[in-house]
């Protein structure tokens, strides 16, 4: 089947036509405007126009019964005919939810929206998409409404995908700030659905206050290991904390699982300013969370709205998610100072709880010198943003008004040219790329620049190839070209030239990812503007430098699971924290990396540097052009399928490397150590409210 393209947006204004009809402080946040404001923001930013608009439909009884009991369905069916008093009484048997004469209709549309999205993604009429729905779903259970949820939209969507589309394995990522206990209950003993959730927990002091939301609820029977809970035991979690959980928990497990479909319980109450979550992650983090999931399951990703109660934060987060689904480059992540102590404790605990189920975690925490406990500990009272102010900056009890200032939606301008190819003349260009011949007479200015850099020697062909690279890099810097694949006679020289050229500007930082052996240009080692990560098979000399990271894997790049572990657990954390303005991906001849893994690498690295990736390969490697160009053009990497166990030697080497580097690169940390940090997750509201610098 041809590569699916396009992003579906499933929305119907009808789902805003129900609301709370009585006083209930627990439910007053769940307002119709959540939906209309999210959709309006997509319209205003020109995003709805770029999506494929897919109509909603009502779910059938049979579909509702995929996750609910007949008795419950029959009871909900009566609600449209109930008096206000009867509705209130009916509502009272459930926790933190309300009914309305029109909610049953909307709840059927919400499921139908999720199913329409699954249909469109599974048949390949779109690549991915978002369903904007009300009511949300992830708290609702077999025979119970709960937490604003009537039917479990995503749980039903997962069952539906299995039943009607022959999907074997579904990954559900629940990034809502609440625990989707309804989803957990639905799939607890089912190994075909991997459920991941992070959630505000505070040692069971936060709603829904369940023991089974903790990290040690791993699933039951055959489903043991397929339920992954990351409890947040403090509020104020930041971008670093979220990314650390993705790098060290979710992504390794998800890649090992190898899903055929990814469903996202896309709640945005986990973003800054939310009155429920009290977290500090910024809306642009959802660009990255989305991007990091887009190369699983061959890109088949369906996001379904759950929570999100600060209207401006919600709208921005929705836009960031959709921009990424559409393929626009993610903004550079801001100020990643590494996970806080409390997050590290949670990460450590969940990795320990799951080490017996997942090869990628087998050696987790082996190097730990002490056992932190997250249980039975007094709740740390962090600074709460919204203790005496609500999210709209209204008057507080003290009578003072605090304005919560939101940065404008980060502008994400995609360059006019996505992918430039610099190829030898005989080589044919890939569709959709702009071709820059490597043979054409080079720009004299560029030649001049090269000779100033001492490159006047060398044969004419390689000089020409190099000179043709320079205008491309300049165009990348000017945001006219997003990324580039260049085939050059000698990757070493070309790489050195690019680094030199890129470093001429003070603000430029280059992440060099060197795949395979071959002479490393010595001038790019050990400087804070160039981070060099070397993925190779030969035992490499560790210079004990922060900026030269040799990752030597036995069997080289043929240990797919080991390589993925290096990519997810070392390279990406390093890259995100280094925050380059350019990624230079170099493949030396005979690097011997499997195409599918190479594609994952190429795709995932595009989350950095606003997608400014320059790939250098040796002239003769023409067979890899189309696979590489496809990734640079924004197509998802093909699924690797379930991964086996990485070679033990490689796991151990990666653990050792992580431990050596984590004093400096804090995103590599996977475990708490009281001695390492003084203030656990300390923050002041003001420092968290600064707009991210662009
Ligand atoms: C979908 C969702 C939250 C319910 C909170 C009740 N529900 N206190 O975010
Ligand atoms: Zn929520």
XYZ file of C-alpha atoms and ligand atoms in Angstrom:
704
model
C 0.000 0.000 0.000
C 1.187 3.492 -0.793
C 2.444 5.642 2.028
C -0.548 7.242 3.779
C -0.488 11.014 4.058
C -2.658 13.667 5.626
C -3.952 14.451 9.076
C -7.595 13.954 9.995
C -9.450 16.375 12.209
C -12.654 14.896 13.582
C -14.860 17.490 15.178
C -18.474 18.446 15.505
C -19.750 21.503 17.282
C -22.708 19.406 18.529
C -20.491 18.009 21.262
C -20.416 21.432 22.911
C -24.181 21.270 23.474
C -24.349 20.038 27.027
C -23.253 21.565 30.306
C -23.481 21.344 34.076
C -26.992 22.319 35.144
C -26.469 22.576 38.888
C -23.809 23.683 41.330
C -20.942 21.242 41.690
C -17.436 22.612 42.280
C -15.922 19.282 41.222
C -17.442 19.545 37.751
C -17.626 23.226 36.931
C -14.354 23.095 34.992
C -15.743 20.852 32.319
C -17.317 23.509 30.102
C -18.518 23.495 26.461
C -15.958 26.194 25.608
C -13.168 23.635 26.009
C -14.184 22.256 22.670
C -15.094 25.427 20.794
C -11.962 27.266 21.931
C -9.737 24.371 20.849
C -11.353 24.224 17.453
C -11.310 28.013 16.992
C -7.587 28.035 17.732
C -7.041 25.477 14.982
C -9.067 27.618 12.583
C -7.279 30.833 13.567
C -3.884 29.281 13.013
C -4.825 27.896 9.633
C -4.554 24.327 10.862
C -8.097 23.076 10.378
C -7.695 24.040 6.728
C -4.591 21.893 6.435
C -6.325 18.854 7.941
C -8.700 16.416 6.296
C -12.062 17.124 7.867
C -13.722 13.868 8.865
C -17.359 13.813 10.009
C -18.403 12.300 13.317
C -21.082 9.663 13.685
C -23.024 8.110 16.548
C -21.582 4.915 17.946
C -23.846 1.882 17.812
C -24.939 -0.116 20.853
C -22.647 -2.944 19.784
C -19.699 -0.561 19.766
C -20.543 0.825 23.192
C -20.777 -2.734 24.494
C -17.134 -3.318 23.481
C -16.224 -1.686 26.809
C -19.442 -1.359 28.816
C -22.189 -3.485 30.324
C -25.673 -3.719 28.915
C -27.161 -2.547 32.215
C -25.037 0.563 32.208
C -25.849 1.369 28.580
C -29.565 0.912 29.224
C -29.361 3.218 32.234
C -27.549 5.953 30.304
C -30.073 5.601 27.464
C -32.778 6.875 29.800
C -30.996 10.089 30.735
C -32.319 12.195 27.805
C -35.803 11.785 29.221
C -35.022 12.505 32.853
C -36.104 15.535 34.830
C -33.433 17.734 36.339
C -34.014 16.097 39.695
C -33.749 12.598 38.264
C -30.556 13.545 36.467
C -29.047 14.780 39.723
C -30.019 11.590 41.504
C -28.670 9.450 38.661
C -25.425 11.416 38.709
C -24.940 10.909 42.436
C -24.123 7.222 42.135
C -20.919 8.083 40.256
C -17.827 10.106 41.102
C -17.071 13.584 39.754
C -19.324 13.498 36.723
C -22.577 15.121 35.649
C -25.387 14.181 33.301
C -27.463 16.367 31.012
C -30.364 15.524 28.687
C -28.027 15.828 25.690
C -24.939 14.099 27.069
C -25.896 10.613 25.880
C -26.079 11.907 22.321
C -22.719 13.660 22.693
C -21.133 10.607 24.301
C -22.177 8.517 21.291
C -20.678 11.159 18.968
C -17.454 11.182 21.001
C -17.025 7.436 20.548
C -18.068 7.741 16.903
C -15.461 10.433 16.358
C -12.726 8.193 17.748
C -13.924 5.283 15.584
C -14.080 7.427 12.451
C -10.492 8.420 13.141
C -9.428 4.800 13.582
C -11.217 3.829 10.344
C -9.506 6.574 8.373
C -6.059 5.815 9.767
C -6.391 2.047 9.420
C -7.615 2.209 5.829
C -4.802 4.602 4.953
C -6.987 7.479 3.816
C -5.029 9.597 6.293
C -1.764 9.015 8.141
C -2.824 10.228 11.585
C -5.277 12.562 13.253
C -6.989 14.159 16.191
C -10.561 13.783 17.409
C -11.773 16.783 19.409
C -14.488 15.354 21.611
C -16.681 15.885 24.659
C -17.381 14.118 26.942
C -13.913 12.691 27.584
C -13.563 8.953 28.153
C -10.617 7.543 30.053
C -12.209 7.477 33.529
C -15.386 5.704 32.542
C -15.661 2.051 33.450
C -17.549 -1.120 32.546
C -20.612 -0.051 34.504
C -19.849 3.444 35.654
C -19.484 7.033 34.589
C -16.629 8.847 36.301
C -14.500 12.001 36.127
C -16.555 13.813 33.434
C -16.532 10.627 31.342
C -19.582 8.643 30.205
C -18.183 6.077 27.755
C -14.573 5.105 27.339
C -13.856 6.484 23.864
C -10.264 5.275 23.590
C -10.851 1.861 25.165
C -13.669 1.272 22.691
C -11.463 2.511 19.846
C -8.765 -0.009 20.799
C -11.253 -2.911 20.931
C -12.766 -1.747 17.655
C -9.378 -1.603 15.921
C -8.665 -5.145 17.056
C -12.075 -6.456 16.062
C -12.720 -4.656 12.773
C -9.244 -3.870 11.459
C -7.330 -6.929 12.558
C -4.947 -4.863 14.645
C -2.888 -7.156 16.828
C -1.208 -4.741 19.198
C -2.359 -1.351 20.381
C -0.339 1.130 22.391
C -2.399 3.591 24.412
C -0.462 6.617 25.626
C -2.391 8.575 28.235
C -0.657 11.917 28.734
C -3.651 13.437 30.509
C -2.711 14.508 34.037
C -5.242 12.111 35.569
C -4.966 8.365 35.723
C -7.227 6.761 33.147
C -8.224 4.018 35.524
C -11.097 3.070 33.218
C -8.632 2.204 30.463
C -6.436 0.332 32.921
C -9.369 -1.804 34.152
C -10.436 -2.543 30.601
C -7.085 -3.990 29.513
C -5.488 -5.096 32.776
C -5.226 -8.745 31.744
C -4.870 -8.128 28.004
C -1.337 -8.378 26.578
C -2.457 -7.039 23.199
C -3.034 -3.550 24.580
C -0.175 -1.751 26.284
C -1.508 1.051 28.450
C 0.827 3.813 29.599
C -0.288 6.617 31.887
C 1.443 9.309 33.864
C -0.658 11.107 36.389
C -0.686 13.435 39.330
C -0.716 11.103 42.319
C 0.934 12.709 45.353
C 1.173 9.409 47.143
C -2.504 8.686 46.614
C -3.566 12.098 47.873
C -4.837 13.213 44.477
C -8.052 12.194 42.749
C -9.062 9.424 42.062
C -6.899 8.412 45.051
C -6.479 4.821 43.940
C -3.874 2.413 45.157
C -3.919 0.823 41.714
C -2.655 4.011 40.074
C 0.805 3.426 41.515
C 3.844 2.126 39.626
C 3.419 -1.384 40.991
C 0.142 -1.970 39.149
C 1.733 -3.626 36.140
C -1.215 -5.622 34.814
C -2.596 -9.028 35.691
C -2.213 -12.600 34.440
C -1.215 -12.611 30.774
C -1.400 -8.835 30.853
C 1.352 -8.502 33.453
C 3.835 -5.923 32.195
C 1.360 -4.294 29.814
C 0.134 -1.629 32.222
C 2.656 1.123 32.890
C 1.829 3.728 35.528
C 4.064 6.683 36.253
C 2.770 8.462 39.352
C 3.774 12.106 39.806
C 4.252 12.562 43.511
C 4.712 16.302 43.286
C 3.084 19.008 41.246
C 5.110 21.395 39.112
C 6.561 18.777 36.763
C 8.310 20.332 33.791
C 9.255 19.565 30.227
C 12.387 17.748 31.424
C 10.362 15.448 33.625
C 7.992 14.538 30.825
C 10.797 13.942 28.354
C 12.782 11.862 30.843
C 9.786 9.548 31.261
C 9.438 9.226 27.509
C 13.148 8.482 27.009
C 13.628 6.102 29.906
C 10.246 4.443 30.338
C 7.650 4.813 27.609
C 9.701 4.789 24.407
C 11.966 1.827 25.209
C 8.960 -0.248 26.255
C 6.838 0.954 23.328
C 9.550 0.100 20.774
C 10.086 -3.290 22.347
C 6.306 -3.878 22.229
C 6.074 -2.888 18.561
C 2.462 -1.716 18.269
C 0.425 -1.731 15.043
C -1.530 1.321 16.152
C -0.945 4.121 18.652
C -3.888 5.723 20.422
C -3.325 8.797 22.546
C -5.569 9.776 25.438
C -4.739 13.375 24.661
C -5.581 15.298 27.781
C -3.929 18.673 28.066
C -4.527 19.225 31.771
C -0.895 18.118 32.092
C 0.202 21.520 30.716
C 1.075 24.672 32.610
C -1.760 26.731 33.984
C -4.208 23.897 34.333
C -6.289 24.176 37.496
C -6.441 20.383 37.893
C -2.899 19.403 37.047
C -0.770 22.179 38.575
C 2.044 21.029 36.303
C 4.588 23.279 34.593
C 5.207 21.682 31.210
C 4.698 24.181 28.389
C 2.310 23.655 25.454
C 5.186 23.113 23.040
C 6.117 19.922 24.884
C 3.177 18.276 23.135
C 4.896 18.905 19.815
C 7.712 16.712 21.062
C 5.598 14.078 22.767
C 3.644 13.733 19.534
C 6.760 13.615 17.383
C 8.345 10.959 19.583
C 5.319 8.699 19.036
C 5.013 9.251 15.298
C 7.528 6.616 14.238
C 5.853 3.782 16.074
C 3.311 1.652 14.199
C 4.495 3.111 10.888
C 3.058 6.478 11.912
C -0.499 5.291 12.582
C -1.443 7.582 15.444
C -4.908 8.606 16.621
C -5.160 11.262 19.312
C -8.447 11.700 21.145
C -9.079 14.654 23.426
C -9.513 13.929 27.134
C -9.024 16.688 29.744
C -7.613 20.221 29.673
C -9.302 22.975 31.660
C -7.284 26.127 31.183
C -8.715 27.358 27.932
C -5.652 29.218 26.645
C -3.207 26.515 27.649
C -5.524 23.880 26.174
C -5.891 25.684 22.851
C -2.136 26.112 22.479
C -1.425 22.511 23.344
C -3.994 21.319 20.813
C -2.351 23.475 18.116
C 1.116 22.192 18.957
C -0.115 18.628 18.670
C -1.816 19.177 15.323
C 1.137 21.112 13.876
C 3.320 18.119 14.592
C 0.819 15.621 13.211
C 0.842 17.715 10.029
C 4.623 17.363 9.864
C 5.764 20.857 10.762
C 9.068 20.905 12.627
C 8.788 21.094 16.406
C 10.108 24.216 18.131
C 13.422 23.827 19.919
C 12.817 22.609 23.447
C 13.511 25.248 26.050
C 15.548 25.153 29.248
C 15.821 21.478 29.929
C 17.606 21.309 33.235
C 16.885 17.651 33.756
C 14.253 15.821 35.768
C 13.597 16.702 39.401
C 14.296 14.348 42.267
C 10.678 13.337 42.669
C 10.322 12.527 38.965
C 13.522 10.488 39.149
C 12.109 8.499 42.025
C 9.009 7.752 39.993
C 11.096 6.786 36.972
C 13.278 4.556 39.063
C 10.275 2.859 40.642
C 8.403 2.195 37.430
C 11.542 0.846 35.760
C 12.099 -1.465 38.714
C 8.479 -2.634 38.700
C 8.748 -3.482 35.009
C 12.266 -4.839 34.720
C 11.063 -8.433 34.809
C 8.756 -7.858 31.848
C 10.826 -5.832 29.411
C 14.292 -6.622 28.072
C 15.084 -2.957 27.701
C 14.680 -2.517 31.457
C 16.311 -5.758 32.522
C 19.332 -4.022 33.905
C 17.497 -0.976 35.168
C 18.687 0.197 38.526
C 21.413 -2.445 38.768
C 23.850 0.277 39.593
C 21.715 1.837 42.244
C 23.360 2.175 45.594
C 20.282 2.785 47.633
C 16.586 2.135 47.460
C 14.469 5.265 47.452
C 10.948 4.845 48.692
C 8.065 6.683 47.165
C 5.583 5.001 49.436
C 4.496 5.990 52.894
C 6.199 9.293 52.627
C 4.717 12.506 53.735
C 3.398 14.536 50.854
C 5.883 17.235 50.014
C 4.073 20.490 49.789
C 5.555 22.069 46.724
C 4.694 25.572 45.726
C 1.279 25.329 44.192
C 0.637 27.703 41.357
C -3.025 27.913 41.815
C -3.395 27.625 45.545
C -4.966 31.017 45.785
C -5.615 31.974 42.250
C -7.579 30.339 39.555
C -6.394 29.837 36.052
C -8.172 32.781 34.556
C -6.464 35.150 36.961
C -9.623 36.004 38.779
C -9.772 37.431 42.237
C -8.394 35.231 44.938
C -9.605 34.920 48.476
C -7.074 37.521 49.522
C -8.561 39.858 46.987
C -5.462 40.206 44.858
C -5.543 39.550 41.162
C -2.784 37.514 39.637
C -2.577 37.456 35.908
C -1.342 34.254 34.442
C 0.426 35.442 31.346
C 0.677 33.037 28.495
C 3.207 33.334 25.772
C 1.750 33.592 22.323
C 1.477 30.354 20.464
C 5.002 29.572 19.391
C 5.160 30.348 15.720
C 6.331 27.389 13.757
C 7.120 28.470 10.243
C 7.986 25.531 8.069
C 10.597 26.394 5.410
C 9.415 26.542 1.792
C 11.713 23.688 0.824
C 11.490 20.644 3.055
C 14.321 18.568 1.674
C 17.284 19.445 -0.498
C 19.320 16.750 -2.170
C 22.934 17.303 -3.135
C 23.675 14.376 -5.387
C 26.217 13.377 -7.977
C 24.806 14.118 -11.418
C 24.224 10.542 -12.489
C 21.958 9.922 -9.508
C 18.265 10.456 -9.894
C 16.383 12.639 -7.507
C 13.625 11.501 -5.190
C 10.126 12.891 -5.725
C 9.350 15.948 -3.675
C 12.935 16.991 -3.059
C 14.760 20.015 -4.398
C 17.812 18.915 -6.311
C 21.160 20.630 -5.932
C 23.682 19.093 -8.288
C 27.003 18.315 -6.732
C 28.696 18.674 -10.072
C 27.582 22.086 -11.139
C 30.105 24.856 -10.968
C 30.213 25.990 -7.380
C 29.479 29.451 -6.172
C 32.840 31.299 -6.195
C 31.986 32.817 -2.847
C 31.589 29.382 -1.336
C 34.854 28.249 -2.878
C 36.498 31.273 -1.384
C 35.086 30.429 2.052
C 36.488 26.932 1.752
C 39.946 28.117 0.903
C 39.868 30.478 3.852
C 39.190 27.434 5.963
C 42.266 25.776 4.563
C 40.492 23.496 2.151
C 42.225 24.618 -1.014
C 44.040 21.339 -1.306
C 42.256 18.147 -2.284
C 40.850 17.001 -5.532
C 38.545 19.181 -7.514
C 35.512 16.886 -7.339
C 35.394 16.857 -3.567
C 36.000 20.578 -3.425
C 33.080 21.115 -5.770
C 30.849 18.866 -3.703
C 31.782 20.758 -0.550
C 31.254 24.135 -2.105
C 27.780 23.109 -3.129
C 26.957 22.218 0.453
C 27.616 25.688 1.768
C 24.744 27.510 0.082
C 22.423 24.763 1.303
C 23.569 25.214 4.887
C 23.118 28.944 4.536
C 19.600 28.403 3.266
C 18.935 26.119 6.214
C 20.114 28.853 8.548
C 17.809 31.320 6.833
C 14.914 28.904 7.258
C 14.525 28.497 3.498
C 15.404 24.821 3.514
C 14.554 22.531 6.402
C 16.839 19.590 5.815
C 19.263 18.092 3.339
C 20.768 14.851 2.183
C 24.156 15.128 0.536
C 26.206 12.366 -1.044
C 29.850 13.357 -0.968
C 33.130 11.775 -2.055
C 34.523 11.903 1.472
C 32.202 12.199 4.473
C 34.999 13.069 6.906
C 36.105 16.154 5.062
C 32.560 17.191 4.344
C 31.561 16.812 8.005
C 34.522 18.883 9.142
C 33.618 21.584 6.657
C 30.008 21.695 7.755
C 30.921 21.968 11.423
C 33.398 24.718 10.677
C 30.857 26.567 8.579
C 28.063 26.186 11.112
C 30.252 27.282 13.986
C 31.109 30.583 12.367
C 28.070 32.055 14.038
C 28.289 32.499 17.791
C 24.924 30.988 18.578
C 25.336 27.877 16.503
C 25.566 24.515 18.149
C 25.926 21.348 16.137
C 25.038 17.836 17.193
C 27.117 15.442 15.131
C 25.858 11.887 15.033
C 28.541 9.715 13.533
C 27.381 6.275 12.454
C 30.019 3.694 11.648
C 33.808 3.713 11.692
C 36.126 5.900 9.757
C 38.430 8.738 10.604
C 36.713 11.172 12.947
C 37.720 14.725 12.223
C 39.647 15.585 15.359
C 38.765 19.262 15.200
C 35.181 18.578 16.177
C 35.877 16.975 19.517
C 35.640 18.474 22.918
C 34.052 21.814 22.434
C 30.799 23.093 23.834
C 29.524 24.117 20.419
C 29.900 20.651 18.969
C 28.589 17.518 20.599
C 29.854 14.428 18.842
C 28.072 11.143 19.409
C 29.775 8.218 17.753
C 27.760 5.059 17.158
C 30.164 2.354 16.147
C 31.228 -1.204 16.742
C 34.940 -0.902 17.387
C 36.017 -0.362 20.937
C 36.514 3.381 21.006
C 38.764 5.394 23.162
C 36.735 7.204 25.760
C 38.340 10.581 26.126
C 36.248 11.309 29.175
C 34.906 14.399 27.496
C 31.412 15.783 27.848
C 31.290 16.585 24.179
C 32.649 13.398 22.713
C 30.424 10.428 23.407
C 31.601 7.137 21.949
C 28.920 4.473 21.954
C 30.525 1.214 20.973
C 28.151 -1.640 20.432
C 29.256 -5.231 19.992
C 27.966 -6.612 16.684
C 27.918 -2.956 15.784
C 24.722 -1.647 14.459
C 23.243 -5.075 13.866
C 22.019 -5.409 17.443
C 18.782 -3.603 16.614
C 17.441 -3.641 20.153
C 20.775 -2.425 21.510
C 20.940 0.325 18.940
C 17.413 1.443 19.743
C 18.335 1.522 23.404
C 21.290 3.748 22.555
C 19.093 5.970 20.428
C 16.249 6.365 22.925
C 18.151 6.244 26.199
C 21.358 8.088 25.320
C 21.347 9.938 22.009
C 17.930 11.588 22.310
C 18.368 12.729 25.929
C 21.790 14.132 25.046
C 20.437 15.795 21.947
C 17.476 17.370 23.694
C 19.593 18.723 26.484
C 22.321 19.974 24.168
C 19.628 21.653 22.081
C 21.545 22.053 18.822
C 20.692 24.490 16.057
C 21.789 21.922 13.504
C 21.975 18.140 13.475
C 24.640 16.628 11.298
C 24.023 12.954 10.709
C 27.013 11.255 9.145
C 27.129 7.722 7.840
C 30.498 6.320 6.986
C 30.768 3.695 4.267
C 30.241 0.200 5.579
C 28.477 1.460 8.693
C 26.312 -1.590 8.228
C 23.197 -0.281 9.894
C 19.879 -1.819 8.882
C 17.801 0.537 6.762
C 14.787 0.484 9.104
C 16.936 1.445 12.085
C 18.685 4.136 10.088
C 15.257 5.511 9.238
C 14.223 5.593 12.900
C 17.401 7.476 13.672
C 16.839 9.947 10.858
C 13.200 10.509 11.777
C 13.658 10.853 15.520
C 16.581 13.271 15.214
C 14.308 15.647 13.344
C 12.660 16.526 16.654
C 15.817 18.543 17.354
C 17.023 21.833 15.901
C 13.578 22.588 14.459
C 14.118 19.732 12.091
C 17.345 21.151 10.650
C 19.068 17.931 9.763
C 21.926 17.537 7.343
C 22.657 13.958 6.374
C 26.003 13.117 4.839
C 26.602 9.821 3.139
C 29.330 8.483 0.961
C 28.902 8.990 -2.771
C 28.459 5.291 -3.547
C 25.615 4.710 -1.089
C 22.968 5.480 -3.660
C 20.741 2.601 -2.571
C 19.912 4.409 0.687
C 18.879 7.672 -0.932
C 15.161 7.112 -1.206
C 14.752 5.582 2.265
C 16.648 8.491 3.804
C 14.950 11.164 1.730
C 11.567 9.706 2.636
C 12.328 10.286 6.329
C 13.610 13.792 5.719
C 10.436 14.549 3.782
C 8.462 13.755 6.924
C 7.239 10.270 6.221
C 7.259 7.997 9.246
C 9.914 5.328 9.539
C 8.557 1.837 8.956
C 7.742 -0.141 12.068
C 10.587 -2.288 13.345
C 8.104 -4.793 14.718
C 8.601 -6.121 18.232
C 12.232 -5.967 19.321
C 14.073 -8.838 20.904
C 16.486 -8.493 23.757
C 19.550 -6.330 23.235
C 22.928 -8.006 23.718
C 23.741 -7.992 27.433
C 27.210 -6.569 26.789
C 25.685 -3.650 24.961
C 23.132 -2.943 27.659
C 25.871 -2.933 30.223
C 28.052 -0.630 28.142
C 25.155 1.795 27.725
C 24.417 1.766 31.455
C 28.046 2.540 32.195
C 28.134 5.335 29.657
C 24.938 6.833 31.035
C 26.354 6.830 34.523
C 29.562 8.505 33.437
C 27.761 11.257 31.566
C 24.759 11.937 33.763
C 26.551 14.298 36.121
C 26.711 16.710 33.202
C 23.794 15.588 31.021
C 20.987 15.345 33.510
C 18.398 14.029 31.085
C 20.345 10.752 31.158
C 19.437 10.185 34.792
C 17.052 7.374 35.551
C 17.303 7.177 39.268
C 17.146 9.495 42.244
C 20.139 10.192 44.404
C 19.583 12.587 47.238
C 23.176 13.721 47.100
C 23.011 14.863 43.518
C 20.578 17.675 43.915
C 19.892 20.083 46.684
C 16.357 21.292 46.067
C 14.018 18.480 45.059
C 11.896 19.826 42.248
C 12.080 23.261 43.807
C 10.658 26.039 41.754
C 9.014 29.380 42.035
C 5.857 30.088 40.084
C 7.391 33.167 38.532
C 10.360 31.363 37.065
C 8.005 28.866 35.473
C 5.820 31.465 33.872
C 8.466 33.005 31.678
C 7.619 32.629 28.031
C 9.851 30.110 26.371
C 12.543 31.879 24.409
C 12.174 31.208 20.728
C -10.992 13.723 31.657
C -10.537 14.401 32.916
C -10.882 14.835 35.238
C -11.841 14.596 36.347
C -11.413 15.329 37.588
C -12.385 15.128 38.709
N -11.254 14.200 34.010
N -11.941 15.713 39.921
O -9.569 15.131 32.883
Zn -7.555 14.799 33.093
